[in-house]
Amino acid sequence: MTTLYLIRHGESEGNVQKIIQGQTDYPLSEAGMLQAEKLGRAFAEVNLDAVYSSDLTRAADTAAKIAGSIPVKEDMLLREVFLGPLEGKTRAELEADYPELAHKSVVTSGIPGTETFDMLTERCRSFVHYLHHEHQDDHIACVSHGGFISILLMYFIAGDAWHQWNRPFLIGNTGITKVYMDEMGQVKLHYTNDQCHLHDTISHTRG
């Protein structure tokens, strides 16, 4: 049984400015760096076999806080959803330019120039295939982004039909989601979006 911790990065400067980030690279904010430090302390007693991260700065710098002596392996598969013409806009600007998005998830908007459902499905499939074949019975931490983590969770549950869901998962900054994957590739979701570490409380389900 492989244990997988999916972790969203700490607060970024883009988050502070309420900007749609996508794959645009923003650093952690001062608060985000503190969140990452608290995340690192929460993982101090967890025996990880590998740490993976999106290659975007806000994720890689968060991953460094939990990795300890383990080298962080940066992987573009863990990047946030590419949002093309939507990136760099505030939510208000976005809804003014694209009023049809007022009640839709930005990461699955289908707007031309954004990452397609097929591309996202292939990213999920490739990442899960890699974990299944390289990390049997390991404990793995993967630092990524709220949009991609929510899509990966939907993929775990619904497979290639994930995009028919209306994004039921919202992941906060440094929120931890714990997943078990057996030798057949079947997935069990233990918990989502654990942020107890930000409030200096203990999560008894972490280990």
mmCIF file of N, CA and C in Angstrom, residues 52-168:
data_model
loop_
_atom_site.group_PDB
_atom_site.id
_atom_site.type_symbol
_atom_site.label_atom_id
_atom_site.label_comp_id
_atom_site.label_asym_id
_atom_site.label_seq_id
_atom_site.Cartn_x
_atom_site.Cartn_y
_atom_site.Cartn_z
ATOM 1 N N TYR A 52 8.094 15.015 -4.068
ATOM 2 C CA TYR A 52 7.962 15.568 -5.412
ATOM 3 C C TYR A 52 7.323 16.947 -5.316
ATOM 4 N N SER A 53 7.599 17.775 -6.318
ATOM 5 C CA SER A 53 7.023 19.119 -6.333
ATOM 6 C C SER A 53 6.834 19.598 -7.762
ATOM 7 N N SER A 54 5.827 20.408 -7.939
ATOM 8 C CA SER A 54 5.755 21.246 -9.139
ATOM 9 C C SER A 54 7.036 22.058 -9.218
ATOM 10 N N ASP A 55 7.452 22.396 -10.438
ATOM 11 C CA ASP A 55 8.671 23.199 -10.592
ATOM 12 C C ASP A 55 8.417 24.691 -10.435
ATOM 13 N N LEU A 56 7.176 25.096 -10.161
ATOM 14 C CA LEU A 56 6.897 26.505 -9.919
ATOM 15 C C LEU A 56 7.371 26.881 -8.516
ATOM 16 N N THR A 57 7.895 28.094 -8.379
ATOM 17 C CA THR A 57 8.588 28.518 -7.162
ATOM 18 C C THR A 57 7.760 28.334 -5.908
ATOM 19 N N ARG A 58 6.495 28.714 -5.955
ATOM 20 C CA ARG A 58 5.666 28.656 -4.746
ATOM 21 C C ARG A 58 5.514 27.223 -4.227
ATOM 22 N N ALA A 59 5.538 26.253 -5.121
ATOM 23 C CA ALA A 59 5.442 24.851 -4.705
ATOM 24 C C ALA A 59 6.800 24.303 -4.287
ATOM 25 N N ALA A 60 7.830 24.575 -5.081
ATOM 26 C CA ALA A 60 9.167 24.044 -4.782
ATOM 27 C C ALA A 60 9.686 24.561 -3.444
ATOM 28 N N ASP A 61 9.453 25.841 -3.144
ATOM 29 C CA ASP A 61 9.911 26.394 -1.870
ATOM 30 C C ASP A 61 9.126 25.815 -0.695
ATOM 31 N N THR A 62 7.858 25.486 -0.914
ATOM 32 C CA THR A 62 7.072 24.814 0.129
ATOM 33 C C THR A 62 7.596 23.403 0.354
ATOM 34 N N ALA A 63 7.863 22.687 -0.733
ATOM 35 C CA ALA A 63 8.353 21.304 -0.635
ATOM 36 C C ALA A 63 9.674 21.231 0.123
ATOM 37 N N ALA A 64 10.524 22.232 -0.056
ATOM 38 C CA ALA A 64 11.831 22.224 0.596
ATOM 39 C C ALA A 64 11.699 22.185 2.116
ATOM 40 N N LYS A 65 10.588 22.707 2.639
ATOM 41 C CA LYS A 65 10.411 22.765 4.089
ATOM 42 C C LYS A 65 10.022 21.421 4.685
ATOM 43 N N ILE A 66 9.489 20.500 3.882
ATOM 44 C CA ILE A 66 9.109 19.202 4.428
ATOM 45 C C ILE A 66 10.089 18.104 4.042
ATOM 46 N N ALA A 67 11.003 18.391 3.113
ATOM 47 C CA ALA A 67 11.863 17.343 2.565
ATOM 48 C C ALA A 67 12.991 16.937 3.502
ATOM 49 N N GLY A 68 13.465 17.854 4.334
ATOM 50 C CA GLY A 68 14.608 17.544 5.191
ATOM 51 C C GLY A 68 15.816 17.202 4.341
ATOM 52 N N SER A 69 16.383 16.030 4.553
ATOM 53 C CA SER A 69 17.569 15.616 3.792
ATOM 54 C C SER A 69 17.224 14.926 2.478
ATOM 55 N N ILE A 70 15.924 14.746 2.212
ATOM 56 C CA ILE A 70 15.500 14.087 0.973
ATOM 57 C C ILE A 70 15.524 15.112 -0.162
ATOM 58 N N PRO A 71 16.160 14.810 -1.288
ATOM 59 C CA PRO A 71 16.141 15.755 -2.409
ATOM 60 C C PRO A 71 14.740 15.896 -2.987
ATOM 61 N N VAL A 72 14.335 17.123 -3.272
ATOM 62 C CA VAL A 72 13.031 17.371 -3.884
ATOM 63 C C VAL A 72 13.144 17.138 -5.389
ATOM 64 N N LYS A 73 12.260 16.306 -5.914
ATOM 65 C CA LYS A 73 12.243 16.023 -7.345
ATOM 66 C C LYS A 73 11.159 16.885 -7.998
ATOM 67 N N GLU A 74 11.573 17.888 -8.775
ATOM 68 C CA GLU A 74 10.620 18.778 -9.414
ATOM 69 C C GLU A 74 10.084 18.136 -10.692
ATOM 70 N N ASP A 75 8.781 18.240 -10.891
ATOM 71 C CA ASP A 75 8.136 17.571 -12.012
ATOM 72 C C ASP A 75 7.056 18.482 -12.594
ATOM 73 N N MET A 76 7.145 18.745 -13.888
ATOM 74 C CA MET A 76 6.166 19.600 -14.552
ATOM 75 C C MET A 76 4.764 18.997 -14.545
ATOM 76 N N LEU A 77 4.658 17.674 -14.346
ATOM 77 C CA LEU A 77 3.335 17.054 -14.278
ATOM 78 C C LEU A 77 2.523 17.605 -13.116
ATOM 79 N N LEU A 78 3.201 18.127 -12.088
ATOM 80 C CA LEU A 78 2.520 18.632 -10.899
ATOM 81 C C LEU A 78 2.239 20.129 -10.966
ATOM 82 N N ARG A 79 2.521 20.743 -12.102
ATOM 83 C CA ARG A 79 2.219 22.169 -12.245
ATOM 84 C C ARG A 79 0.719 22.440 -12.129
ATOM 85 N N GLU A 80 0.402 23.707 -11.827
ATOM 86 C CA GLU A 80 -0.994 24.122 -11.846
ATOM 87 C C GLU A 80 -1.529 24.030 -13.280
ATOM 88 N N VAL A 81 -2.832 24.029 -13.410
ATOM 89 C CA VAL A 81 -3.472 24.020 -14.719
ATOM 90 C C VAL A 81 -3.046 25.260 -15.499
ATOM 91 N N PHE A 82 -2.692 25.082 -16.776
ATOM 92 C CA PHE A 82 -2.331 26.219 -17.615
ATOM 93 C C PHE A 82 -3.606 26.952 -18.023
ATOM 94 N N LEU A 83 -3.674 28.245 -17.715
ATOM 95 C CA LEU A 83 -4.897 29.017 -17.937
ATOM 96 C C LEU A 83 -4.759 30.096 -19.000
ATOM 97 N N GLY A 84 -3.617 30.133 -19.680
ATOM 98 C CA GLY A 84 -3.458 30.989 -20.855
ATOM 99 C C GLY A 84 -3.976 32.403 -20.685
ATOM 100 N N PRO A 85 -5.034 32.776 -21.436
ATOM 101 C CA PRO A 85 -5.516 34.163 -21.435
ATOM 102 C C PRO A 85 -6.137 34.603 -20.110
ATOM 103 N N LEU A 86 -6.379 33.670 -19.206
ATOM 104 C CA LEU A 86 -6.988 34.019 -17.925
ATOM 105 C C LEU A 86 -5.948 34.402 -16.880
ATOM 106 N N GLU A 87 -4.705 34.017 -17.096
ATOM 107 C CA GLU A 87 -3.659 34.252 -16.102
ATOM 108 C C GLU A 87 -3.330 35.741 -15.969
ATOM 109 N N GLY A 88 -3.075 36.155 -14.743
ATOM 110 C CA GLY A 88 -2.718 37.542 -14.468
ATOM 111 C C GLY A 88 -3.906 38.439 -14.210
ATOM 112 N N LYS A 89 -5.126 37.913 -14.320
ATOM 113 C CA LYS A 89 -6.325 38.708 -14.085
ATOM 114 C C LYS A 89 -6.840 38.482 -12.655
ATOM 115 N N THR A 90 -7.463 39.500 -12.094
ATOM 116 C CA THR A 90 -8.186 39.302 -10.841
ATOM 117 C C THR A 90 -9.524 38.642 -11.171
ATOM 118 N N ARG A 91 -10.191 38.131 -10.142
ATOM 119 C CA ARG A 91 -11.493 37.499 -10.386
ATOM 120 C C ARG A 91 -12.474 38.496 -10.987
ATOM 121 N N ALA A 92 -12.444 39.748 -10.506
ATOM 122 C CA ALA A 92 -13.356 40.767 -11.038
ATOM 123 C C ALA A 92 -13.063 41.034 -12.516
ATOM 124 N N GLU A 93 -11.776 41.144 -12.867
ATOM 125 C CA GLU A 93 -11.409 41.352 -14.268
ATOM 126 C C GLU A 93 -11.811 40.159 -15.116
ATOM 127 N N LEU A 94 -11.646 38.977 -14.556
ATOM 128 C CA LEU A 94 -11.991 37.753 -15.281
ATOM 129 C C LEU A 94 -13.478 37.716 -15.624
ATOM 130 N N GLU A 95 -14.321 38.020 -14.640
ATOM 131 C CA GLU A 95 -15.757 37.954 -14.862
ATOM 132 C C GLU A 95 -16.247 39.075 -15.765
ATOM 133 N N ALA A 96 -15.510 40.197 -15.789
ATOM 134 C CA ALA A 96 -15.862 41.265 -16.726
ATOM 135 C C ALA A 96 -15.544 40.850 -18.158
ATOM 136 N N ASP A 97 -14.411 40.174 -18.348
ATOM 137 C CA ASP A 97 -14.002 39.742 -19.686
ATOM 138 C C ASP A 97 -14.704 38.462 -20.128
ATOM 139 N N TYR A 98 -15.009 37.591 -19.147
ATOM 140 C CA TYR A 98 -15.634 36.298 -19.438
ATOM 141 C C TYR A 98 -16.829 36.093 -18.493
ATOM 142 N N PRO A 99 -17.928 36.784 -18.734
ATOM 143 C CA PRO A 99 -19.072 36.696 -17.809
ATOM 144 C C PRO A 99 -19.609 35.276 -17.643
ATOM 145 N N GLU A 100 -19.346 34.406 -18.626
ATOM 146 C CA GLU A 100 -19.815 33.019 -18.524
ATOM 147 C C GLU A 100 -19.099 32.230 -17.424
ATOM 148 N N LEU A 101 -18.010 32.805 -16.891
ATOM 149 C CA LEU A 101 -17.257 32.121 -15.836
ATOM 150 C C LEU A 101 -17.691 32.531 -14.426
ATOM 151 N N ALA A 102 -18.719 33.365 -14.326
ATOM 152 C CA ALA A 102 -19.140 33.881 -13.018
ATOM 153 C C ALA A 102 -19.452 32.765 -12.031
ATOM 154 N N HIS A 103 -19.982 31.654 -12.522
ATOM 155 C CA HIS A 103 -20.364 30.559 -11.630
ATOM 156 C C HIS A 103 -19.709 29.244 -12.051
ATOM 157 N N LYS A 104 -18.528 29.349 -12.659
ATOM 158 C CA LYS A 104 -17.813 28.157 -13.095
ATOM 159 C C LYS A 104 -16.411 28.135 -12.503
ATOM 160 N N SER A 105 -15.861 26.943 -12.386
ATOM 161 C CA SER A 105 -14.474 26.808 -11.941
ATOM 162 C C SER A 105 -13.538 27.267 -13.056
ATOM 163 N N VAL A 106 -12.589 28.115 -12.718
ATOM 164 C CA VAL A 106 -11.658 28.639 -13.716
ATOM 165 C C VAL A 106 -10.799 27.526 -14.303
ATOM 166 N N VAL A 107 -10.407 26.563 -13.466
ATOM 167 C CA VAL A 107 -9.457 25.551 -13.933
ATOM 168 C C VAL A 107 -10.077 24.558 -14.906
ATOM 169 N N THR A 108 -11.404 24.514 -14.980
ATOM 170 C CA THR A 108 -12.064 23.628 -15.945
ATOM 171 C C THR A 108 -13.025 24.413 -16.828
ATOM 172 N N SER A 109 -12.614 25.622 -17.187
ATOM 173 C CA SER A 109 -13.504 26.515 -17.930
ATOM 174 C C SER A 109 -13.699 26.104 -19.378
ATOM 175 N N GLY A 110 -12.677 25.468 -19.982
ATOM 176 C CA GLY A 110 -12.750 25.134 -21.396
ATOM 177 C C GLY A 110 -12.532 26.327 -22.313
ATOM 178 N N ILE A 111 -12.124 27.475 -21.755
ATOM 179 C CA ILE A 111 -11.853 28.667 -22.578
ATOM 180 C C ILE A 111 -10.701 28.358 -23.528
ATOM 181 N N PRO A 112 -10.831 28.724 -24.819
ATOM 182 C CA PRO A 112 -9.725 28.487 -25.761
ATOM 183 C C PRO A 112 -8.411 29.077 -25.258
ATOM 184 N N GLY A 113 -7.339 28.302 -25.381
ATOM 185 C CA GLY A 113 -6.034 28.745 -24.921
ATOM 186 C C GLY A 113 -5.679 28.242 -23.544
ATOM 187 N N THR A 114 -6.645 27.619 -22.848
ATOM 188 C CA THR A 114 -6.358 27.004 -21.556
ATOM 189 C C THR A 114 -6.098 25.512 -21.766
ATOM 190 N N GLU A 115 -5.526 24.879 -20.744
ATOM 191 C CA GLU A 115 -5.213 23.454 -20.834
ATOM 192 C C GLU A 115 -6.495 22.647 -21.009
ATOM 193 N N THR A 116 -6.512 21.743 -21.971
ATOM 194 C CA THR A 116 -7.729 20.997 -22.296
ATOM 195 C C THR A 116 -7.964 19.847 -21.326
ATOM 196 N N PHE A 117 -9.189 19.339 -21.322
ATOM 197 C CA PHE A 117 -9.515 18.181 -20.493
ATOM 198 C C PHE A 117 -8.630 16.993 -20.850
ATOM 199 N N ASP A 118 -8.412 16.777 -22.149
ATOM 200 C CA ASP A 118 -7.585 15.646 -22.579
ATOM 201 C C ASP A 118 -6.150 15.785 -22.077
ATOM 202 N N MET A 119 -5.616 16.989 -22.123
ATOM 203 C CA MET A 119 -4.255 17.223 -21.642
ATOM 204 C C MET A 119 -4.160 16.977 -20.139
ATOM 205 N N LEU A 120 -5.148 17.429 -19.397
ATOM 206 C CA LEU A 120 -5.154 17.238 -17.948
ATOM 207 C C LEU A 120 -5.337 15.765 -17.587
ATOM 208 N N THR A 121 -6.181 15.067 -18.346
ATOM 209 C CA THR A 121 -6.360 13.631 -18.121
ATOM 210 C C THR A 121 -5.048 12.892 -18.322
ATOM 211 N N GLU A 122 -4.327 13.239 -19.365
ATOM 212 C CA GLU A 122 -3.053 12.580 -19.644
ATOM 213 C C GLU A 122 -2.030 12.890 -18.556
ATOM 214 N N ARG A 123 -2.036 14.104 -18.040
ATOM 215 C CA ARG A 123 -1.134 14.442 -16.931
ATOM 216 C C ARG A 123 -1.429 13.583 -15.710
ATOM 217 N N CYS A 124 -2.714 13.464 -15.360
ATOM 218 C CA CYS A 124 -3.099 12.633 -14.214
ATOM 219 C C CYS A 124 -2.712 11.184 -14.453
ATOM 220 N N ARG A 125 -3.018 10.670 -15.637
ATOM 221 C CA ARG A 125 -2.728 9.270 -15.950
ATOM 222 C C ARG A 125 -1.229 9.004 -15.864
ATOM 223 N N SER A 126 -0.428 9.882 -16.407
ATOM 224 C CA SER A 126 1.026 9.693 -16.405
ATOM 225 C C SER A 126 1.582 9.721 -14.994
ATOM 226 N N PHE A 127 1.082 10.632 -14.168
ATOM 227 C CA PHE A 127 1.589 10.748 -12.806
ATOM 228 C C PHE A 127 1.210 9.530 -11.973
ATOM 229 N N VAL A 128 -0.036 9.091 -12.078
ATOM 230 C CA VAL A 128 -0.488 7.928 -11.316
ATOM 231 C C VAL A 128 0.259 6.672 -11.772
ATOM 232 N N HIS A 129 0.459 6.524 -13.071
ATOM 233 C CA HIS A 129 1.210 5.376 -13.608
ATOM 234 C C HIS A 129 2.631 5.355 -13.039
ATOM 235 N N TYR A 130 3.252 6.520 -13.001
ATOM 236 C CA TYR A 130 4.613 6.606 -12.475
ATOM 237 C C TYR A 130 4.658 6.201 -11.000
ATOM 238 N N LEU A 131 3.760 6.736 -10.203
ATOM 239 C CA LEU A 131 3.742 6.397 -8.779
ATOM 240 C C LEU A 131 3.502 4.908 -8.566
ATOM 241 N N HIS A 132 2.573 4.345 -9.337
ATOM 242 C CA HIS A 132 2.219 2.945 -9.178
ATOM 243 C C HIS A 132 3.415 2.032 -9.449
ATOM 244 N N HIS A 133 4.242 2.407 -10.418
ATOM 245 C CA HIS A 133 5.353 1.545 -10.809
ATOM 246 C C HIS A 133 6.661 1.852 -10.078
ATOM 247 N N GLU A 134 6.793 3.045 -9.525
ATOM 248 C CA GLU A 134 8.056 3.428 -8.893
ATOM 249 C C GLU A 134 8.009 3.449 -7.379
ATOM 250 N N HIS A 135 6.828 3.441 -6.800
ATOM 251 C CA HIS A 135 6.752 3.681 -5.353
ATOM 252 C C HIS A 135 5.784 2.745 -4.641
ATOM 253 N N GLN A 136 5.849 1.467 -4.930
ATOM 254 C CA GLN A 136 5.027 0.511 -4.197
ATOM 255 C C GLN A 136 5.415 0.508 -2.713
ATOM 256 N N ASP A 137 4.423 0.666 -1.858
ATOM 257 C CA ASP A 137 4.585 0.611 -0.392
ATOM 258 C C ASP A 137 5.417 1.759 0.179
ATOM 259 N N ASP A 138 5.637 2.810 -0.589
ATOM 260 C CA ASP A 138 6.382 3.967 -0.099
ATOM 261 C C ASP A 138 5.442 5.019 0.483
ATOM 262 N N HIS A 139 6.041 5.969 1.200
ATOM 263 C CA HIS A 139 5.341 7.149 1.698
ATOM 264 C C HIS A 139 5.861 8.345 0.896
ATOM 265 N N ILE A 140 4.968 8.968 0.134
ATOM 266 C CA ILE A 140 5.359 9.993 -0.828
ATOM 267 C C ILE A 140 4.631 11.296 -0.526
ATOM 268 N N ALA A 141 5.354 12.409 -0.575
ATOM 269 C CA ALA A 141 4.740 13.733 -0.490
ATOM 270 C C ALA A 141 4.865 14.420 -1.840
ATOM 271 N N CYS A 142 3.772 15.016 -2.304
ATOM 272 C CA CYS A 142 3.756 15.723 -3.580
ATOM 273 C C CYS A 142 3.179 17.110 -3.356
ATOM 274 N N VAL A 143 3.980 18.132 -3.584
ATOM 275 C CA VAL A 143 3.526 19.512 -3.397
ATOM 276 C C VAL A 143 3.123 20.073 -4.753
ATOM 277 N N SER A 144 1.870 20.491 -4.823
ATOM 278 C CA SER A 144 1.334 20.944 -6.110
ATOM 279 C C SER A 144 0.452 22.173 -5.876
ATOM 280 N N HIS A 145 -0.645 22.246 -6.592
ATOM 281 C CA HIS A 145 -1.485 23.447 -6.619
ATOM 282 C C HIS A 145 -2.949 23.060 -6.443
ATOM 283 N N GLY A 146 -3.742 23.999 -5.938
ATOM 284 C CA GLY A 146 -5.133 23.700 -5.626
ATOM 285 C C GLY A 146 -5.936 23.162 -6.784
ATOM 286 N N GLY A 147 -5.775 23.761 -7.953
ATOM 287 C CA GLY A 147 -6.525 23.312 -9.114
ATOM 288 C C GLY A 147 -6.144 21.912 -9.543
ATOM 289 N N PHE A 148 -4.834 21.666 -9.666
ATOM 290 C CA PHE A 148 -4.412 20.356 -10.137
ATOM 291 C C PHE A 148 -4.712 19.263 -9.116
ATOM 292 N N ILE A 149 -4.543 19.547 -7.824
ATOM 293 C CA ILE A 149 -4.852 18.546 -6.808
ATOM 294 C C ILE A 149 -6.330 18.169 -6.866
ATOM 295 N N SER A 150 -7.211 19.158 -7.012
ATOM 296 C CA SER A 150 -8.639 18.845 -7.068
ATOM 297 C C SER A 150 -8.963 18.000 -8.295
ATOM 298 N N ILE A 151 -8.304 18.270 -9.414
ATOM 299 C CA ILE A 151 -8.523 17.474 -10.622
ATOM 300 C C ILE A 151 -7.992 16.057 -10.441
ATOM 301 N N LEU A 152 -6.822 15.926 -9.822
ATOM 302 C CA LEU A 152 -6.257 14.600 -9.585
ATOM 303 C C LEU A 152 -7.179 13.778 -8.684
ATOM 304 N N LEU A 153 -7.767 14.388 -7.679
ATOM 305 C CA LEU A 153 -8.701 13.675 -6.807
ATOM 306 C C LEU A 153 -9.933 13.232 -7.576
ATOM 307 N N MET A 154 -10.438 14.087 -8.449
ATOM 308 C CA MET A 154 -11.585 13.700 -9.271
ATOM 309 C C MET A 154 -11.202 12.562 -10.210
ATOM 310 N N TYR A 155 -9.972 12.592 -10.727
ATOM 311 C CA TYR A 155 -9.491 11.517 -11.595
ATOM 312 C C TYR A 155 -9.407 10.209 -10.822
ATOM 313 N N PHE A 156 -8.934 10.249 -9.586
ATOM 314 C CA PHE A 156 -8.879 9.047 -8.759
ATOM 315 C C PHE A 156 -10.268 8.405 -8.643
ATOM 316 N N ILE A 157 -11.287 9.230 -8.520
ATOM 317 C CA ILE A 157 -12.638 8.730 -8.277
ATOM 318 C C ILE A 157 -13.363 8.361 -9.572
ATOM 319 N N ALA A 158 -13.238 9.206 -10.585
ATOM 320 C CA ALA A 158 -14.063 9.045 -11.790
ATOM 321 C C ALA A 158 -13.280 8.665 -13.039
ATOM 322 N N GLY A 159 -11.953 8.545 -12.937
ATOM 323 C CA GLY A 159 -11.165 8.196 -14.115
ATOM 324 C C GLY A 159 -11.265 9.260 -15.191
ATOM 325 N N ASP A 160 -11.314 8.830 -16.453
ATOM 326 C CA ASP A 160 -11.325 9.780 -17.565
ATOM 327 C C ASP A 160 -12.573 10.661 -17.599
ATOM 328 N N ALA A 161 -13.597 10.316 -16.823
ATOM 329 C CA ALA A 161 -14.833 11.108 -16.801
ATOM 330 C C ALA A 161 -14.800 12.188 -15.722
ATOM 331 N N TRP A 162 -13.615 12.450 -15.163
ATOM 332 C CA TRP A 162 -13.503 13.413 -14.057
ATOM 333 C C TRP A 162 -14.092 14.773 -14.396
ATOM 334 N N HIS A 163 -13.976 15.193 -15.661
ATOM 335 C CA HIS A 163 -14.386 16.562 -16.031
ATOM 336 C C HIS A 163 -15.902 16.753 -16.002
ATOM 337 N N GLN A 164 -16.663 15.677 -15.802
ATOM 338 C CA GLN A 164 -18.113 15.807 -15.677
ATOM 339 C C GLN A 164 -18.515 16.247 -14.268
ATOM 340 N N TRP A 165 -17.537 16.229 -13.364
ATOM 341 C CA TRP A 165 -17.801 16.686 -12.004
ATOM 342 C C TRP A 165 -17.668 18.211 -11.938
ATOM 343 N N ASN A 166 -18.285 18.797 -10.927
ATOM 344 C CA ASN A 166 -18.217 20.249 -10.757
ATOM 345 C C ASN A 166 -17.260 20.612 -9.624
ATOM 346 N N ARG A 167 -16.036 20.119 -9.713
ATOM 347 C CA ARG A 167 -14.952 20.421 -8.774
ATOM 348 C C ARG A 167 -15.423 20.474 -7.318
ATOM 349 N N PRO A 168 -15.667 19.307 -6.713
ATOM 350 C CA PRO A 168 -16.142 19.291 -5.328
ATOM 351 C C PRO A 168 -15.059 19.520 -4.284
#
